[in-house]
Coordinates of C-alpha atoms and ligand atoms in Angstrom, one line a residue:
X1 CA -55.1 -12.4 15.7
X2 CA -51.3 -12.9 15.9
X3 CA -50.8 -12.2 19.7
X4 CA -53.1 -8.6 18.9
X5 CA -55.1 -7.1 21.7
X6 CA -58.1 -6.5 20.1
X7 CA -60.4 -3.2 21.3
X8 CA -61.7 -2.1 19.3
X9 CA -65.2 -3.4 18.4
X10 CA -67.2 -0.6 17.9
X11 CA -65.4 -0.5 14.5
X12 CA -66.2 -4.3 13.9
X13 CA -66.9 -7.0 16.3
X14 CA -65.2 -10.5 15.9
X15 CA -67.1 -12.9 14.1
X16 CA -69.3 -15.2 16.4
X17 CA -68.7 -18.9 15.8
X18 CA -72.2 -19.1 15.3
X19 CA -72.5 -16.7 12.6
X20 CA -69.1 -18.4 10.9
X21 CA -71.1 -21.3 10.4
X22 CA -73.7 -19.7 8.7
X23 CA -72.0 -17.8 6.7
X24 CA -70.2 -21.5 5.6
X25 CA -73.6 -23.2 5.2
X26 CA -75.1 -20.5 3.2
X27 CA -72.1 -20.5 0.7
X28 CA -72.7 -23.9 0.0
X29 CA -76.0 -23.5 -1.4
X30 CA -76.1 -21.9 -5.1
X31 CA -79.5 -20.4 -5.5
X32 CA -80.9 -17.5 -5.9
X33 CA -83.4 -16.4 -3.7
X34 CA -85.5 -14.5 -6.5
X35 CA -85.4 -17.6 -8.9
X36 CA -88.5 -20.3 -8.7
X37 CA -87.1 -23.4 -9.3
X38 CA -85.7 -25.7 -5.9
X39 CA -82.3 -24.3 -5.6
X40 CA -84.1 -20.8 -5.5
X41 CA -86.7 -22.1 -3.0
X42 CA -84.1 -23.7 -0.4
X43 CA -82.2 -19.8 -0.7
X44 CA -85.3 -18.3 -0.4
X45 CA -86.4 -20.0 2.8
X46 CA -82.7 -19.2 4.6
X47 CA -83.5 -15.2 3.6
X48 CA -86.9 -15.4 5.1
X49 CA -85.7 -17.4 8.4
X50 CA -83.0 -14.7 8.8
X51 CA -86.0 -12.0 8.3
X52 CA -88.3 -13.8 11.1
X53 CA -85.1 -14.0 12.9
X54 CA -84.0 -10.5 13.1
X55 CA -87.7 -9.3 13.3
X56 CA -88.3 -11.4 16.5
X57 CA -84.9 -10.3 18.1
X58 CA -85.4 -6.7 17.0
X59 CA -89.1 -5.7 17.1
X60 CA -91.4 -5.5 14.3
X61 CA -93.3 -7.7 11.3
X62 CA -90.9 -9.5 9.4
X63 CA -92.7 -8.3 6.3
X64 CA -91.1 -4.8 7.5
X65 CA -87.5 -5.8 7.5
X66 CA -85.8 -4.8 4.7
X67 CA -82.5 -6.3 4.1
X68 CA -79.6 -3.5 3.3
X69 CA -76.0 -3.8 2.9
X70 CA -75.4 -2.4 6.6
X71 CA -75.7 0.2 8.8
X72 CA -74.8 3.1 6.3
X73 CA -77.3 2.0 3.7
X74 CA -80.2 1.5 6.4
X75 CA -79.5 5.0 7.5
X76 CA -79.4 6.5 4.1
X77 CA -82.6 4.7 3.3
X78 CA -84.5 5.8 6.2
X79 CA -83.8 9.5 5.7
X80 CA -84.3 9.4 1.8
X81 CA -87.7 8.1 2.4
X82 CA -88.9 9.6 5.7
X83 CA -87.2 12.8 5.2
X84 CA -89.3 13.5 1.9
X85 CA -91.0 16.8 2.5
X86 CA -89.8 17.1 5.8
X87 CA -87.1 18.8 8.2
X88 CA -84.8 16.9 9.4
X89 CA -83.8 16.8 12.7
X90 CA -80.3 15.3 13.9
X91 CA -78.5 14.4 17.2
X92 CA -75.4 16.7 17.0
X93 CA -73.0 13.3 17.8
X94 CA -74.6 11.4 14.9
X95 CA -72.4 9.1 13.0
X96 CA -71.0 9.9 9.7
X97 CA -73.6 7.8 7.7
X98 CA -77.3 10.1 9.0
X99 CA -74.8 13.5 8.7
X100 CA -73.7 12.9 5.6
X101 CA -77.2 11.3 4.2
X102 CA -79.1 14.7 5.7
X103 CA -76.7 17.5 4.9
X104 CA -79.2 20.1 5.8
X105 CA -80.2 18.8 9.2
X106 CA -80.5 21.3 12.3
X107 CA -78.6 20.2 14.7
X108 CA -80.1 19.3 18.4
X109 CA -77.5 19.8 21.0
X110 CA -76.3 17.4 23.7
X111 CA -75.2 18.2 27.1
X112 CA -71.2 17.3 28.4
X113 CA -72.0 13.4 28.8
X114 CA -73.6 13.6 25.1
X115 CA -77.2 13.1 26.3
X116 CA -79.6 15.4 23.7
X117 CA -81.7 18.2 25.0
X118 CA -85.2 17.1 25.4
X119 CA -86.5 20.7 25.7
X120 CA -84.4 21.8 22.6
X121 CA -86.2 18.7 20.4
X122 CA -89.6 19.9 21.9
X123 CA -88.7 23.5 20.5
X124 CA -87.2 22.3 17.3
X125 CA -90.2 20.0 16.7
X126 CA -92.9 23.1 17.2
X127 CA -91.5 24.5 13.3
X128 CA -93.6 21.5 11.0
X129 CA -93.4 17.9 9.7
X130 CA -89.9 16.4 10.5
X131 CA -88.0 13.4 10.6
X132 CA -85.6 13.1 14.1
X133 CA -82.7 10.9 13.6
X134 CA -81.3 10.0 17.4
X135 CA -79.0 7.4 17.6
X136 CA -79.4 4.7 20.4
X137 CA -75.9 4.4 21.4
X138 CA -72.8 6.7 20.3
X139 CA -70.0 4.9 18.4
X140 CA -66.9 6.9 19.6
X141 CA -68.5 7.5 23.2
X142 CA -71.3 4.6 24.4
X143 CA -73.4 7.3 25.1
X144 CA -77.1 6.3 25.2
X145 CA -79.7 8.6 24.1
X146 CA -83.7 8.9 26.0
X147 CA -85.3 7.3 22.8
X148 CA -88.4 6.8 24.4
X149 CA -89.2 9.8 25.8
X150 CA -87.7 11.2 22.4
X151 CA -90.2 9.5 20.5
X152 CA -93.4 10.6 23.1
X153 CA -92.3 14.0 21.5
X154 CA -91.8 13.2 17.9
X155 CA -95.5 11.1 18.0
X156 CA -97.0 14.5 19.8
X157 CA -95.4 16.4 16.9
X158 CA -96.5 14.1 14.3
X159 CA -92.9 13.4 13.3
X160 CA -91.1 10.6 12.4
X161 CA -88.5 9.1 14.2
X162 CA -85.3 7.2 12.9
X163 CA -83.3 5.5 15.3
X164 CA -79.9 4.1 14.6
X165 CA -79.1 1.0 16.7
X166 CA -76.1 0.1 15.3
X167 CA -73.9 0.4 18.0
X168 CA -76.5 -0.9 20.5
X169 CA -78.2 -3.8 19.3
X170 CA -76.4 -7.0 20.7
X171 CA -75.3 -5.2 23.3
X172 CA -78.0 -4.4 24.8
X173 CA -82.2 -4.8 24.7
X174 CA -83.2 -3.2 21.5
X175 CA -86.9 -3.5 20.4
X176 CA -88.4 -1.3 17.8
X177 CA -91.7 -1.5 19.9
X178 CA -90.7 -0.5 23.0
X179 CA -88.1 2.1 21.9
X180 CA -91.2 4.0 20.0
X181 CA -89.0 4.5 17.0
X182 CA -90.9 4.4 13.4
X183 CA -87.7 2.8 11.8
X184 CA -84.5 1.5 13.3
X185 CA -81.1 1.2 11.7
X186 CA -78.5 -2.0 12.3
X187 CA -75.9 -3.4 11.1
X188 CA -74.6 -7.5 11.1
X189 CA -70.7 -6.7 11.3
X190 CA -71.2 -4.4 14.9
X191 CA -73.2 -7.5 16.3
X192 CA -70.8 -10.1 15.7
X193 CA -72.1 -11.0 12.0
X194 CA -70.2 -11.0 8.8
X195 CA -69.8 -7.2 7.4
X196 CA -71.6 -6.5 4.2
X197 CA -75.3 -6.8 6.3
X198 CA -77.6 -4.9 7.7
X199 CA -81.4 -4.0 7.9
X200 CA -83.9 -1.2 8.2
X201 CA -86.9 -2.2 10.7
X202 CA -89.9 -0.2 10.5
X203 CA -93.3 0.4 11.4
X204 CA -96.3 -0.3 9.4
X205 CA -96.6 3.3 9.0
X206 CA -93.3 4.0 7.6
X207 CA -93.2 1.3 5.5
X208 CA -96.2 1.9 3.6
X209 CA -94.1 5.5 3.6
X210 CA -90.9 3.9 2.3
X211 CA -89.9 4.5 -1.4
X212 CA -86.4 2.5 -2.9
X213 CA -83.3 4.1 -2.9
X214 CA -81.8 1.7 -4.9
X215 CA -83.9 0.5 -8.0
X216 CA -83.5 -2.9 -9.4
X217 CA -85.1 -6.0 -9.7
X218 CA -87.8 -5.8 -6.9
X219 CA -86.2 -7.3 -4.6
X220 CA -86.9 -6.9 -1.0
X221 CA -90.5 -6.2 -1.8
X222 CA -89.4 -3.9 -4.2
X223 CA -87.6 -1.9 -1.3
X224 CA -84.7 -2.7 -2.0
X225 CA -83.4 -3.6 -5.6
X226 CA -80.1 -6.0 -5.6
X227 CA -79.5 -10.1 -5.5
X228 CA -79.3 -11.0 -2.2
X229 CA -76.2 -11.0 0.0
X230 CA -77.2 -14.1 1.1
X231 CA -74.4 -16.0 2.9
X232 CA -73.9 -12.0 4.9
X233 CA -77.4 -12.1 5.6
X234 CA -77.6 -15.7 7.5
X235 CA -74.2 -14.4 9.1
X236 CA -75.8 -11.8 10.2
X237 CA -79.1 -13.6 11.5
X238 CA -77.2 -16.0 13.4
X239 CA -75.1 -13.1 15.5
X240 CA -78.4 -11.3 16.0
X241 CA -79.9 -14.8 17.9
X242 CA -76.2 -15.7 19.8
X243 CA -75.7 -11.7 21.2
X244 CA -76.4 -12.1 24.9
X245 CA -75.9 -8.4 25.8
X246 CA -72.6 -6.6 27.1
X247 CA -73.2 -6.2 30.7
X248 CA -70.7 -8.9 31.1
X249 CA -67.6 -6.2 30.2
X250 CA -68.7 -3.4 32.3
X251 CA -66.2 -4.6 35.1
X252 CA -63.4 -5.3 32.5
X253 CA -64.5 -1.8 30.7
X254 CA -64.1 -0.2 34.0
X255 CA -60.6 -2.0 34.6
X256 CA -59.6 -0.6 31.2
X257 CA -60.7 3.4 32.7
X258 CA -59.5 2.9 35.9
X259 CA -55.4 2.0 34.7
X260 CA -55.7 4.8 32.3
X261 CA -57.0 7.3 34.7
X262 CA -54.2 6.5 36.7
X263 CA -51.8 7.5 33.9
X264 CA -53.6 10.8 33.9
X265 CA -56.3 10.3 30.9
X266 CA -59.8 11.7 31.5
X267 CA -62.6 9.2 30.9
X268 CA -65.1 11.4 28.7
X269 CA -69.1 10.5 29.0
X270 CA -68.2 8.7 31.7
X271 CA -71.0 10.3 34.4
X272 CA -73.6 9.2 32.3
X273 CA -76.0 6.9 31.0
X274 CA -73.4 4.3 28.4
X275 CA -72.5 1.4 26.8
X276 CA -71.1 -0.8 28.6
X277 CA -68.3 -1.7 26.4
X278 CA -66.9 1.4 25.3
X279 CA -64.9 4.1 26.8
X280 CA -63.4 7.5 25.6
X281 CA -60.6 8.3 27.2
X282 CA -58.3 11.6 26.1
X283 CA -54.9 12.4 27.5
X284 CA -53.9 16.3 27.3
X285 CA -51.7 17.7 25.5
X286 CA -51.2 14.4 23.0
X287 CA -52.9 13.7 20.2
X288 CA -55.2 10.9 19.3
X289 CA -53.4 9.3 16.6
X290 CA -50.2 9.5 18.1
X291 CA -51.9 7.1 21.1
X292 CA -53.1 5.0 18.3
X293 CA -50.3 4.2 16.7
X294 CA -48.0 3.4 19.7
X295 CA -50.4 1.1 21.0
X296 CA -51.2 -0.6 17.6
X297 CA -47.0 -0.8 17.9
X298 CA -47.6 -2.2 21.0
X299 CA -50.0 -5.0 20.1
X300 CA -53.5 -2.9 21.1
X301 CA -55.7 -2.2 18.8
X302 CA -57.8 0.9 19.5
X303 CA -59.3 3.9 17.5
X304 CA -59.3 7.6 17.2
X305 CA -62.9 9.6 16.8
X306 CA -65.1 7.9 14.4
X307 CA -62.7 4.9 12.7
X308 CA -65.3 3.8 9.9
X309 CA -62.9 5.7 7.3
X310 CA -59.5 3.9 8.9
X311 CA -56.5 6.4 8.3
X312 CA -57.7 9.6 8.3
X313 CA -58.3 10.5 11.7
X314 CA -60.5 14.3 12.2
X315 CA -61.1 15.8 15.2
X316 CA -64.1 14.1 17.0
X317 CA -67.3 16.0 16.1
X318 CA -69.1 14.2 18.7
X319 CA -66.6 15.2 21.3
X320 CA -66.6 18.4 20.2
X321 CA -70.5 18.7 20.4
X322 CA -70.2 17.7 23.8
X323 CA -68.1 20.8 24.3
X324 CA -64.5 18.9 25.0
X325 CA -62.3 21.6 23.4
X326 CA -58.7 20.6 23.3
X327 CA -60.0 17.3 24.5
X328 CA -61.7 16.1 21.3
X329 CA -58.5 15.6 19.4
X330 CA -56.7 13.7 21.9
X331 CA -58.9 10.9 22.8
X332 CA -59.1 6.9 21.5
X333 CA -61.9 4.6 22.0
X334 CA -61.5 1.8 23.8
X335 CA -64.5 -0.6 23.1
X336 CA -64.4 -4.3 24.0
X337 CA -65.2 -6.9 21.8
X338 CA -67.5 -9.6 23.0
X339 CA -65.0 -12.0 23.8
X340 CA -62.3 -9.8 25.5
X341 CA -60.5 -11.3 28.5
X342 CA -59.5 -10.0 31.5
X343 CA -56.0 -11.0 29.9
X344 CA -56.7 -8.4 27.4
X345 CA -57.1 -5.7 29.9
X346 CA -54.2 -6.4 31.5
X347 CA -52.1 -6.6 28.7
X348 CA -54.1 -3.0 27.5
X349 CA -53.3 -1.1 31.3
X350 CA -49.8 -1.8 30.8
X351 CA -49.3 -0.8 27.1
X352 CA -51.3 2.6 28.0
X353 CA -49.4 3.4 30.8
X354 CA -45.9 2.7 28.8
X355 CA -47.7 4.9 26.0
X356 CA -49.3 7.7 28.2
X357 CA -45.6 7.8 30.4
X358 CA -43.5 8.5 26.9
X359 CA -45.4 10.7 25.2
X360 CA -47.1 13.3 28.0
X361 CA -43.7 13.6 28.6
X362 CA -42.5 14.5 25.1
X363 CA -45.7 16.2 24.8
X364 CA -44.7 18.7 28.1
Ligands
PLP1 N1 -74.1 4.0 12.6 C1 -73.3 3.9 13.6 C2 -73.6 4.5 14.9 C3 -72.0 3.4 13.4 O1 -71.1 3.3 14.4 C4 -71.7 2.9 12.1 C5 -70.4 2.3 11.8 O2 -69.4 2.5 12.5 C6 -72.7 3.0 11.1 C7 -73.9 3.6 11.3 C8 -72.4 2.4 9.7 O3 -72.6 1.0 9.7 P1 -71.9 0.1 8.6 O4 -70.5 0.0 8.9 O5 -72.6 -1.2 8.7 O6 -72.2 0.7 7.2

């Protein structure tokens, strides 16, 4: 990527090689996978290997994948149909795409590392049928939420429970099963996949539950109207069977922390359960996008808060839910991509410390 140091991976992840050349072998082919005649057949059997694909890495029937454009739409799906009739409930550091899809949600706190209040969901849960939404792993923060033990309340409660996975599956052992989640939310582009994929996994229950967002041509079991993405899809299938986890970048994650606590940054989430990719790390008194751009001038690409909408950069909501203050609008992400190098890292410690040097001083 011309020399770039590329951290930032919570926004996308590079494209595996083996998801490249599925993505290249599925362009090749011209059907359709609704139509009946042999071209139709041969796409047909690639979207239904990518479904038994996903479902065996992921949890679930493969009958009860439903294919979606990504992480946003699987979201937006889930709450549409689950949240029918129903409170919603709504991790307070929730990304962008469950906030905006349930407006109305009440909100269930998190303590300072981000981690949501058990007791407070227990509480919440005792005012009638809801649907929870709890992310698996925060975006901006690697923060990992108790699913299970969220979901032994939500079952007691006879609630549903939507789990977005987005951040966390590749990266680390997701199953729909174990985690106890009635539907689960991912996305191809944040696993290494093409963007323009994703899927909603559910349970039997809550898919005989599900109603379409989008109408159309029955697709998806009539799900999910829309031709096929079909070359995103295989993309995205082939990621989900190369991810081996990120345990591997813990060391060079913590490299990354350790050279920007030295240049007086304050790692953020860091003292509890996380990612091990990602770290949020704020310097006083200097604003996040200021950081941003001197290391994108220096050749390091990081982000500030959520950077799904590029540009504009708001003060963290998820930061400020953890009760950062001043903090929340002076921090970047640092999240490492699958393939980062302990060259990377070095290259990132002494860009930061060049950055943090000029501008806490301009900053004072
Ligand atoms: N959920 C989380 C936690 C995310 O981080 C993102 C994207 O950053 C999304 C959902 C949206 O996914 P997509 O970009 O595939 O629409």
């Amino acid at each position: 990527m011309n020399g770039m140091i590329y951290l930032d991976a919570n926004a996308t992840e590079p494209l595996r090689p083996e998801a490249r050349a599925a993505v290249l072998d599925a362009l090749d082919r011209t059907g359709n996978p609704s139509s009946v005649h042999a071209a139709g057949r041969d796409a047909r059997r690639l979207l239904e290997d990518a479904r038994e694909a996903i479902a065996r890495r992921f949890g679930g029937a493969p009958s009860d994948v439903v294919f979606t454009s990504g992480g946003t739409e699987a979201d937006a799906l889930a709450i549409h149909a689950l949240g029918r009739g129903r409170r919603v409930i709504a991790g307070a550091t929730e990304h962008d795409a469950v906030r905006a899809a349930a407006p109305g949600a009440a909100l269930l706190p998190v303590d300072a590392q981000g981690v949501a209040d058990l007791d407070a969901l227990e509480a919440m849960l005792r005012g009638g049928p809801a649907l929870v939404c709890l992310m698996l792993a925060n975006n901006e923060t690697g923060t990992l939420q108790p699913i299970a033990a969220a979901a032994a309340l939500c079952r007691a409660a006879g609630a549903w429970l939507h789990v977005d996975a987005v951040q966390a599956a590749g990266r680390m052992a997701v199953n729909l099963a174990a985690l106890g989640a009635h539907s689960m939310a991912l996305s191809s582009h944040k696993l290494g996949g093409p963007q323009g994929a994703g899927a909603l996994l559910l349970t039997p229950d809550a898919a005989a539950a599900l109603t379409p967002l989008i109408l159309g041509g029955g697709q998806e079991r009539g799900r999910r109207g829309g031709t096929h993405a079909l070359p995103a899809i295989a993309g995205f299938a082939a990621a989900a069977q190369a991810c081996t986890g990120s345990e591997h970048l813990a060391g060079l994650r913590d490299m990354a922390e350790q050279a920007a606590l030295l240049a007086g940054a304050v790692a953020l989430a860091a003292g509890g359960p996380r990612l091990s990719n990602t770290t949020a790390l704020a310097l006083p008194g200097v604003r996040a996008e200021r950081q941003v751009i001197a290391l994108d001038l220096a050749g390091i690409a990081v982000s500030a808060g959520a950077a799904c909408s590029s540009g504009k950069v708001a003060r963290s909501h998820v930061l400020e839910a953890m009760g950062a203050g001043a903090l929340a609008g002076e921090a970047i992400r640092v999240s490492l991509p699958w393939n980062a190098t302990e060259a990377d890292i070095a290259g990132f410690a002494a860009a930061y410390q060049t950055m943090a040097a000029r501008l806490s001083r301009s900053a004072a």
